[in-house]
Short mmCIF file of C-alpha atoms in Angstrom, two decimals:
data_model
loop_
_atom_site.label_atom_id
_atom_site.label_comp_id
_atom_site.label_asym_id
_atom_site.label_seq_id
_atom_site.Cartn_x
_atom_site.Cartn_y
_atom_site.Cartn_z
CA UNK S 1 0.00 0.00 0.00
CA UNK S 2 0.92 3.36 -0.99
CA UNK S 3 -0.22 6.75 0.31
CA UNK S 4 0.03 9.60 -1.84
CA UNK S 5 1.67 12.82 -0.30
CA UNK S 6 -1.78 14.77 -1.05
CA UNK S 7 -3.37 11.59 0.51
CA UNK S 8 -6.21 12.88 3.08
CA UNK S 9 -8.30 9.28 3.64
CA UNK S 10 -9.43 9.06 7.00
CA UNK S 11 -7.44 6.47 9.17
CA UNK S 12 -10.20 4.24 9.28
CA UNK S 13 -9.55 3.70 5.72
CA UNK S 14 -5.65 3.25 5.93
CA UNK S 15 -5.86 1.48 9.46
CA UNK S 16 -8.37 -0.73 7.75
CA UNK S 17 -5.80 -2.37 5.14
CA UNK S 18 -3.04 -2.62 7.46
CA UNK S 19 -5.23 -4.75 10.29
CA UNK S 20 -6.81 -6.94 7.71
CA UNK S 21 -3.22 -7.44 6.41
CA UNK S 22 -2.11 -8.31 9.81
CA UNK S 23 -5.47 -10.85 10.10
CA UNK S 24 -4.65 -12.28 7.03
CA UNK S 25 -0.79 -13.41 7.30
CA UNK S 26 -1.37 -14.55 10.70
CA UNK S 27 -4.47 -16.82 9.85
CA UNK S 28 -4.08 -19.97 9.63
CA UNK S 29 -5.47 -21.48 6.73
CA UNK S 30 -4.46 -23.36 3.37
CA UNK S 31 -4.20 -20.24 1.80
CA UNK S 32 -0.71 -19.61 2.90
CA UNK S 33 0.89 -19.40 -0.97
CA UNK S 34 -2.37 -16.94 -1.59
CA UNK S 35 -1.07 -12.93 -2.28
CA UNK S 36 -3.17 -10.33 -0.30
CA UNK S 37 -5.14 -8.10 -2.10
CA UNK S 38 -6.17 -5.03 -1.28
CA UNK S 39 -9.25 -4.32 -3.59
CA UNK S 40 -10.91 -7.50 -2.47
CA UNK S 41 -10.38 -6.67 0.87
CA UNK S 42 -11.55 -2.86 0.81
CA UNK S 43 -14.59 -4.82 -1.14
CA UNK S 44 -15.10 -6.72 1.96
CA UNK S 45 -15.13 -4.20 4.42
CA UNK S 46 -17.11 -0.97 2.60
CA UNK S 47 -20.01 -1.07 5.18
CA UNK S 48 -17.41 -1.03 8.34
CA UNK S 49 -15.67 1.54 6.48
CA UNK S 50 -18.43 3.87 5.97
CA UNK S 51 -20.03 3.33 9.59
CA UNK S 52 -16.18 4.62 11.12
CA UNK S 53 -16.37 7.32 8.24
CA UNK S 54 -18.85 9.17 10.67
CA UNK S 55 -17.04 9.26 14.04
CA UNK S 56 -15.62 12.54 13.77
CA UNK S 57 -12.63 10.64 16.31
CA UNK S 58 -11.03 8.96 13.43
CA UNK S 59 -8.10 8.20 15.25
CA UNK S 60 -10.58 6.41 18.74
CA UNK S 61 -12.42 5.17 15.63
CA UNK S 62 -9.60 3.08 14.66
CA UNK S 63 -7.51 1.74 17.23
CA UNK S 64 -10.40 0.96 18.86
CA UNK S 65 -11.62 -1.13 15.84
CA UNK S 66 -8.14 -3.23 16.47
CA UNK S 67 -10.02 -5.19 19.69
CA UNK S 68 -13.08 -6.22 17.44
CA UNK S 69 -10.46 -7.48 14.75
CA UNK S 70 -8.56 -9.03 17.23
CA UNK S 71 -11.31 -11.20 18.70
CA UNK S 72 -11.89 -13.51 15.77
CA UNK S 73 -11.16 -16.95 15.05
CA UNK S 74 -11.49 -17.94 18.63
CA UNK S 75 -10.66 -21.77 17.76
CA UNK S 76 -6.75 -21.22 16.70
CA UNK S 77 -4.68 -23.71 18.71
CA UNK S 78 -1.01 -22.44 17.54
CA UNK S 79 -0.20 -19.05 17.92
CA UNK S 80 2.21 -16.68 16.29
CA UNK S 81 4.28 -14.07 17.99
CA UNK S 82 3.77 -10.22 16.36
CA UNK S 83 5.60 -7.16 17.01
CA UNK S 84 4.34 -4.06 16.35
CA UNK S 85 6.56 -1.52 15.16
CA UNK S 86 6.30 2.04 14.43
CA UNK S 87 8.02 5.27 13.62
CA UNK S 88 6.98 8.99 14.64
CA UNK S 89 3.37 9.23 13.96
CA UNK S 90 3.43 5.49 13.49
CA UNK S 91 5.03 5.02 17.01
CA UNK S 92 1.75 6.70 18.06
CA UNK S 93 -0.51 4.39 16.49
CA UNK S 94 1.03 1.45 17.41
CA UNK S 95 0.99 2.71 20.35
CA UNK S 96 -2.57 3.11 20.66
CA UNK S 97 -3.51 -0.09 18.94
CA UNK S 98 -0.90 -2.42 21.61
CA UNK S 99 -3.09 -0.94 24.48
CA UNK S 100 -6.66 -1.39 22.60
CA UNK S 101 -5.43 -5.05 22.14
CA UNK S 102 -4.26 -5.70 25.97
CA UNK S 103 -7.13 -3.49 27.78
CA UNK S 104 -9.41 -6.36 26.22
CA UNK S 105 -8.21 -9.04 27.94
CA UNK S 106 -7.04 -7.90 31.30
CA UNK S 107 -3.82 -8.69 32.94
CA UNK S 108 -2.29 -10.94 29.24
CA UNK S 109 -1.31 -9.81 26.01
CA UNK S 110 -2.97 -13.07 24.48
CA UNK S 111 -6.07 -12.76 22.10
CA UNK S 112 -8.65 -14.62 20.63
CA UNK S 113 -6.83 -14.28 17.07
CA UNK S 114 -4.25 -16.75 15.68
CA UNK S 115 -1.50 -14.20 17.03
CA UNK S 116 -0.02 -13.06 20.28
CA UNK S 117 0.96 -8.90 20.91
CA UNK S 118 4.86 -10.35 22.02
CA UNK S 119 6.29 -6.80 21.62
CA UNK S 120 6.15 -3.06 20.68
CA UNK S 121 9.55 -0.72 18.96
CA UNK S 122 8.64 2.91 19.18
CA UNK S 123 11.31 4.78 17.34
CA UNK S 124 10.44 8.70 18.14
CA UNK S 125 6.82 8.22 18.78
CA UNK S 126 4.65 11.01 18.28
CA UNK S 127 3.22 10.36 22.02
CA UNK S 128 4.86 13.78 23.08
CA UNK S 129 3.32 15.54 19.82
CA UNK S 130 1.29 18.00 22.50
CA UNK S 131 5.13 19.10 23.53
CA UNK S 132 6.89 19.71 20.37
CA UNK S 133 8.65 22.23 18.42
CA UNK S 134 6.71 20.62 15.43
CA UNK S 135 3.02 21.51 16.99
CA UNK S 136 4.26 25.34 17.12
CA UNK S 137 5.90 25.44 14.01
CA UNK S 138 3.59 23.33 12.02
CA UNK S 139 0.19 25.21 12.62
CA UNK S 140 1.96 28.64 11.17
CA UNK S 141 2.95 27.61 8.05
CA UNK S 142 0.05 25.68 7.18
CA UNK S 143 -1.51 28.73 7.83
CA UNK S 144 0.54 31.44 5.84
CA UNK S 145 -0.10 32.86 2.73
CA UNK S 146 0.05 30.40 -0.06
CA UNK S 147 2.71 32.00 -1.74
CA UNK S 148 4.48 32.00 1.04
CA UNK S 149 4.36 28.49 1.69
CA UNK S 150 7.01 26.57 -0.05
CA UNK S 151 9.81 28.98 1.26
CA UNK S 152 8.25 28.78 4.74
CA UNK S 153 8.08 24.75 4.62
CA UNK S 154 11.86 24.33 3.67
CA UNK S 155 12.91 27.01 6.19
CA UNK S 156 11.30 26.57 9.05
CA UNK S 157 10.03 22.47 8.85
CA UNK S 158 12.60 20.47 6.95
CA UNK S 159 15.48 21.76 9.78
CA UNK S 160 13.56 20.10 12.31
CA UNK S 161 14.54 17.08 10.08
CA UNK S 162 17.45 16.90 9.54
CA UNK S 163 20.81 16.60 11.87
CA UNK S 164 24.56 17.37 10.94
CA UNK S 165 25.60 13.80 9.65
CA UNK S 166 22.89 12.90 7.08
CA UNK S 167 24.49 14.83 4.00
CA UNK S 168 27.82 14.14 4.51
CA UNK S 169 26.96 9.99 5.03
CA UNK S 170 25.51 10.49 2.00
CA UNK S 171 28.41 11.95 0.24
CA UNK S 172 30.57 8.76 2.03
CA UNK S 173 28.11 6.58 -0.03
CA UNK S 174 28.15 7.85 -2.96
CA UNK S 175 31.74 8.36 -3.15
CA UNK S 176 32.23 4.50 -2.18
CA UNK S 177 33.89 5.41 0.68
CA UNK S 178 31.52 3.73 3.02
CA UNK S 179 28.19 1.85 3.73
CA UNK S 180 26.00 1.89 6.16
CA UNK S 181 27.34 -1.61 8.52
CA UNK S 182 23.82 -3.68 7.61
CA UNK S 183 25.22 -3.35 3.41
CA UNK S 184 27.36 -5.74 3.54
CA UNK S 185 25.87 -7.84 0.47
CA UNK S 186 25.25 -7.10 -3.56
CA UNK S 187 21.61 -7.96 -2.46
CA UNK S 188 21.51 -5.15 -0.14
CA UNK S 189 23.08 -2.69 -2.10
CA UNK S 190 20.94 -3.08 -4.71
CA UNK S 191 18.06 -2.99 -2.90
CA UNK S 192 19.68 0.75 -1.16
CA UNK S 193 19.92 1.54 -4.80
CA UNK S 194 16.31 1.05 -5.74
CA UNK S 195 15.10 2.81 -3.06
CA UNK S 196 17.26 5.94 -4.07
CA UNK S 197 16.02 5.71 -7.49
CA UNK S 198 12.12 5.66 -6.01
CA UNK S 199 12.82 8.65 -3.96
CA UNK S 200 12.00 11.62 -6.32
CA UNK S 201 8.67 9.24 -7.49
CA UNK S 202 7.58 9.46 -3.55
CA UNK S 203 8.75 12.41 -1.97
CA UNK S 204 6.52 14.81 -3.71
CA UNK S 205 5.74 18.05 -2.56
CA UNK S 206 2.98 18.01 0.40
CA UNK S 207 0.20 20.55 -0.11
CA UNK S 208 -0.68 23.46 2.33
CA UNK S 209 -4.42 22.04 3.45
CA UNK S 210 -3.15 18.76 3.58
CA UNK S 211 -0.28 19.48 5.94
CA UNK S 212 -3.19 21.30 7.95
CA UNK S 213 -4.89 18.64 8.29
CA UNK S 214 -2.90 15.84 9.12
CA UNK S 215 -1.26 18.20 12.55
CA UNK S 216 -4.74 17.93 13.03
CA UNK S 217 -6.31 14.84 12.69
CA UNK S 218 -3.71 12.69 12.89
CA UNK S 219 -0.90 14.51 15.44
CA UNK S 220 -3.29 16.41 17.37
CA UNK S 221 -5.89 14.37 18.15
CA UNK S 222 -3.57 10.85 18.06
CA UNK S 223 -1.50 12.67 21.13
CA UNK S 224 -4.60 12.83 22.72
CA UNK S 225 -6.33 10.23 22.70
CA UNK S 226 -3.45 8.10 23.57
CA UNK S 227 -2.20 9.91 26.74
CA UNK S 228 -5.98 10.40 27.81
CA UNK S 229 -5.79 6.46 27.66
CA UNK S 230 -2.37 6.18 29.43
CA UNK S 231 -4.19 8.71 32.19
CA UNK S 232 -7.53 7.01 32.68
CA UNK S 233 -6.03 3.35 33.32
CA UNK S 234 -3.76 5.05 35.86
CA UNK S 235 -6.95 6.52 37.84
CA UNK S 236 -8.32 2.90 37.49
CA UNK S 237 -6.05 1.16 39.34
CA UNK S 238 -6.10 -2.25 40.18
CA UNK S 239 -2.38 -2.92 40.02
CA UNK S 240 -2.89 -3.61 36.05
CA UNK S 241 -0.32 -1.05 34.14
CA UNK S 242 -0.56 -0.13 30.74
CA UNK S 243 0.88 -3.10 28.51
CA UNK S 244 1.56 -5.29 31.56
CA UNK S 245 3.01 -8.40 30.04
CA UNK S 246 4.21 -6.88 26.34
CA UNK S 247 8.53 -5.94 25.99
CA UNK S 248 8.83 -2.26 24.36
CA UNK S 249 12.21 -1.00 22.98
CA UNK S 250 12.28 3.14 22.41
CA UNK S 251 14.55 4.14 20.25
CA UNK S 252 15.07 8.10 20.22
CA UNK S 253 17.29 10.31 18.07
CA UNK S 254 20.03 12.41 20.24
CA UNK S 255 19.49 15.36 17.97
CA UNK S 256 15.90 15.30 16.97
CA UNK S 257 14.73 18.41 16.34
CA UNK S 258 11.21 17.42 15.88
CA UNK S 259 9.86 15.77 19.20
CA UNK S 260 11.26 15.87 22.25
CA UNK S 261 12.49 12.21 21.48
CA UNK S 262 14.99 11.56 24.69
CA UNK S 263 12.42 12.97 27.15
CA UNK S 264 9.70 11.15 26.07
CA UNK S 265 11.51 7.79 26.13
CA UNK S 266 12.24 8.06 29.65
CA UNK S 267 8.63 9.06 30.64
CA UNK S 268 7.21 5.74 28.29
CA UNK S 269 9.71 3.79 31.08
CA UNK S 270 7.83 4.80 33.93
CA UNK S 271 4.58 4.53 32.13
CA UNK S 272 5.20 0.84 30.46
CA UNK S 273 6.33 -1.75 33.41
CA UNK S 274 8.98 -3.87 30.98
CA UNK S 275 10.20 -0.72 28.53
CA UNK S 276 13.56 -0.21 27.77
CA UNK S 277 15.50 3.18 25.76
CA UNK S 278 18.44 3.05 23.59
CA UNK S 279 19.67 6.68 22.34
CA UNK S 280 20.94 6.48 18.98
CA UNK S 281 24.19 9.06 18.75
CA UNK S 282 24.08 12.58 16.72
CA UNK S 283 20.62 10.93 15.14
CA UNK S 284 17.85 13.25 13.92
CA UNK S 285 14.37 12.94 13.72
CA UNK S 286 14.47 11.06 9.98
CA UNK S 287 17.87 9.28 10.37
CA UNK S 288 17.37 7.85 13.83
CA UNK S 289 16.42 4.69 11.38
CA UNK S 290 19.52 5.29 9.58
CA UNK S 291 23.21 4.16 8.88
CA UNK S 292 23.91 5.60 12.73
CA UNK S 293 21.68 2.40 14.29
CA UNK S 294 21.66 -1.25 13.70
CA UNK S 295 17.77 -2.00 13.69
CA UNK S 296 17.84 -5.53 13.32
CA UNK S 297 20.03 -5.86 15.85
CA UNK S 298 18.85 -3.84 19.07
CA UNK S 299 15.16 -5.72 18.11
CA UNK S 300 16.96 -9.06 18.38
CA UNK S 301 18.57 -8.29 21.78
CA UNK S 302 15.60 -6.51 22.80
CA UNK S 303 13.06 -9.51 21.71
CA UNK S 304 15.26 -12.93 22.13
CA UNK S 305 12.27 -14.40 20.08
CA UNK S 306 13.14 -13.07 17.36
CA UNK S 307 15.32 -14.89 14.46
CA UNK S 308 18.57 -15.22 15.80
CA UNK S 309 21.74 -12.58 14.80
CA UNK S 310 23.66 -9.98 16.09
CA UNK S 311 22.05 -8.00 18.95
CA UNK S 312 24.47 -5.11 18.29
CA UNK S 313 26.31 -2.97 15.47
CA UNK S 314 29.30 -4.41 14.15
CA UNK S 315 32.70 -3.54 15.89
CA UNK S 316 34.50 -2.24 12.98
CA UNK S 317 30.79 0.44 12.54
CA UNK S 318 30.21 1.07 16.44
CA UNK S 319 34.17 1.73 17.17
CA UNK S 320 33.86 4.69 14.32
CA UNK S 321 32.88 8.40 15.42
CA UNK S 322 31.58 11.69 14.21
CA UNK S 323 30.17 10.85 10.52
CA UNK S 324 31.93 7.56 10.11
CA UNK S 325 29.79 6.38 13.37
CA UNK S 326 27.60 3.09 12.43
CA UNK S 327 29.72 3.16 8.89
CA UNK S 328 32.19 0.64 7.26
CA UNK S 329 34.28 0.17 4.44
CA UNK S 330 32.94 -1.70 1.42
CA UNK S 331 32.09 -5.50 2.21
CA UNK S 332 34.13 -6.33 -1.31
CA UNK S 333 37.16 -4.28 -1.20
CA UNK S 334 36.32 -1.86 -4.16
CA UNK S 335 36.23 1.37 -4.93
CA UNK S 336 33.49 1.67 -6.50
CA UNK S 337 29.75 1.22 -6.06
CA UNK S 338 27.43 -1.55 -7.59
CA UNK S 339 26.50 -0.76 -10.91
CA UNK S 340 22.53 0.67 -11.09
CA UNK S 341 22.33 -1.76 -14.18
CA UNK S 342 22.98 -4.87 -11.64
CA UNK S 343 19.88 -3.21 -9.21
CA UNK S 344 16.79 -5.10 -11.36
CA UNK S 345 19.12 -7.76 -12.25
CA UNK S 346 17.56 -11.47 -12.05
CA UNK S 347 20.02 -12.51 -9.44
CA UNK S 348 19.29 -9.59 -7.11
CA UNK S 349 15.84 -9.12 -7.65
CA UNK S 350 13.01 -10.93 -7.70
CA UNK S 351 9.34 -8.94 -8.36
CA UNK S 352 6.56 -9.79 -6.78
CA UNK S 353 3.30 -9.21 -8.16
CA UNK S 354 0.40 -8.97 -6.59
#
């Protein structure tokens, strides 16, 4: 699934796809080899769809509609482990959705579904949104003069981006003087490639009303609704604690800009019982998932479930500092990059059509 940068659906819509995706790879049924697809599913689902449509609360509206998902298929008998992860405004959601799933069975993170909520990675969640430079800056320059509005977006949003190392790791990489530690295979450079070559398709220029609106309905009211959640099951009581029984990794930027990243991860560890925070050095807000962190790795040490690996970055990446940090020299010795002709090539990629 794609959404367009002009994209205004409601979140019922989008939240829609990605829980029925979620139902559907973790259901188990002879369908296994069968490839999801969206239109059949959206097919399915129109009347749901159009009865959330009308909650003004899109963003109750949907996480809520996770715990009536999540109650199906009562007579499963194995189980598979899922971890939820989310970025930012994802973190948020996520977020939302973990606790929806837990507050409907009390005091277990297990379901009636043929999965079990076994963890939850918030990298700068949006959960401090109410405290951020972003909800001050954002409102004004959706609201300037539409001339205006271009010059006002790169000057006074994009910086909140951005941090001192993400240009000039850039320039490393395409100079073939380095790669992030996790490209350490022709597969995984060529997949790095594509997704540079897909960038000016998808980052296209966000309009002034829809910028408006998603501070709105999606920051605004998201940061809401999930910390009036966090504060009503603390007046409850009871002993129960928000995610009781569910392992949560935050992962904030040092240097983002955006949210107060650091802060908020050591509030969500008084507020989660089993939550944990790893700081990701001289990270923005939109690299903290870059070259300066090994994902994979701080999930796997994080969630020992998980398929076994390294659970940290590689010496050679971790011992570097200052924009070398989390970098390493090419995995084959050369000095230069995989050709872009070898990117769609039959041995390092494989389409898969849906």
């Amino acid at each position: 699934m794609e959404v367009d940068m002009s994209d205004r659906s409601s979140f019922d819509y989008l939240k829609n796809v990605v829980l029925d995706y979620l139902k559907e790879q973790t259901t188990q049924s002879s369908r296994s080899t069968e490839l999801y697809n969206i239109s059949e599913e959206e097919s399915a689902n129109d009347e749901r769809m159009s009865a959330r449509k009308k909650n003004r609360n899109v963003f109750s509206s949907i996480a809520n509609s996770f715990t009536t998902i999540s109650t199906t298929n009562p007579s499963s008998k194995t189980k598979r482990q899922v971890y939820l992860m989310g970025e930012s405004f994802g973190g948020m959601l996520a977020t939302a959705i973990a606790m929806n799933v837990t507050q409907s069975l009390p005091n277990t993170n297990t379901n009636n579904n043929d999965w079990d909520l076994a963890g939850l990675l918030l990298i700068n969640p949006a959960t401090c949104y109410d405290r951020c430079k972003l909800a001050s800056e954002g409102p004004l320059v959706a609201e300037i003069p539409s001339l205006l509005y271009p010059m006002a977006l790169l000057a006074k949003l994009v910086p909140l981006f951005t941090d001192e190392y993400s240009f000039p790791q850039l320039l490393l990489i395409l100079r073939s003087k380095g790669l992030p530690s996790i490209i350490d295979t022709p597969a995984r450079e060529a997949y790095m490639g594509r997704v540079a070559f897909s960038l000016p398709s998808r980052l296209k220029f966000m309009p002034q009303e829809t910028l408006a609106w998603r501070l709105q309905e999606w920051l605004t009211v998201g940061c809401q609704f999930v910390n009036q959640q966090l504060q009503q099951k603390k007046q409850q009581g009871g002993g129960e604690e928000p995610l009781q029984n569910v392992k949560v990794l935050v992962i904030a930027g040092e240097k983002d800009k955006t949210l107060p990243s650091i802060d908020e991860a050591e509030r969500l560890m008084t507020v989660f019982p089993d939550c944990v925070a790893h700081v990701v050095e001289g990270a923005g807000h939109a690299s903290t998932c870059g070259s300066r962190v090994d994902l994979a790795a701080l999930a796997r040490g994080r969630f020992p479930n998980l398929a076994p690996g390294r659970t940290s970055m590689k010496e050679e990446a971790a011992s570097n500092t200052g924009v070398s940090f989390g970098m390493e020299k090419r995995y084959n010795g050369e000095e230069v990059g995989l050709s872009p002709l070898l990117y769609w090539s039959k041995d390092l990629y494989k389409e898969c059509k849906r």
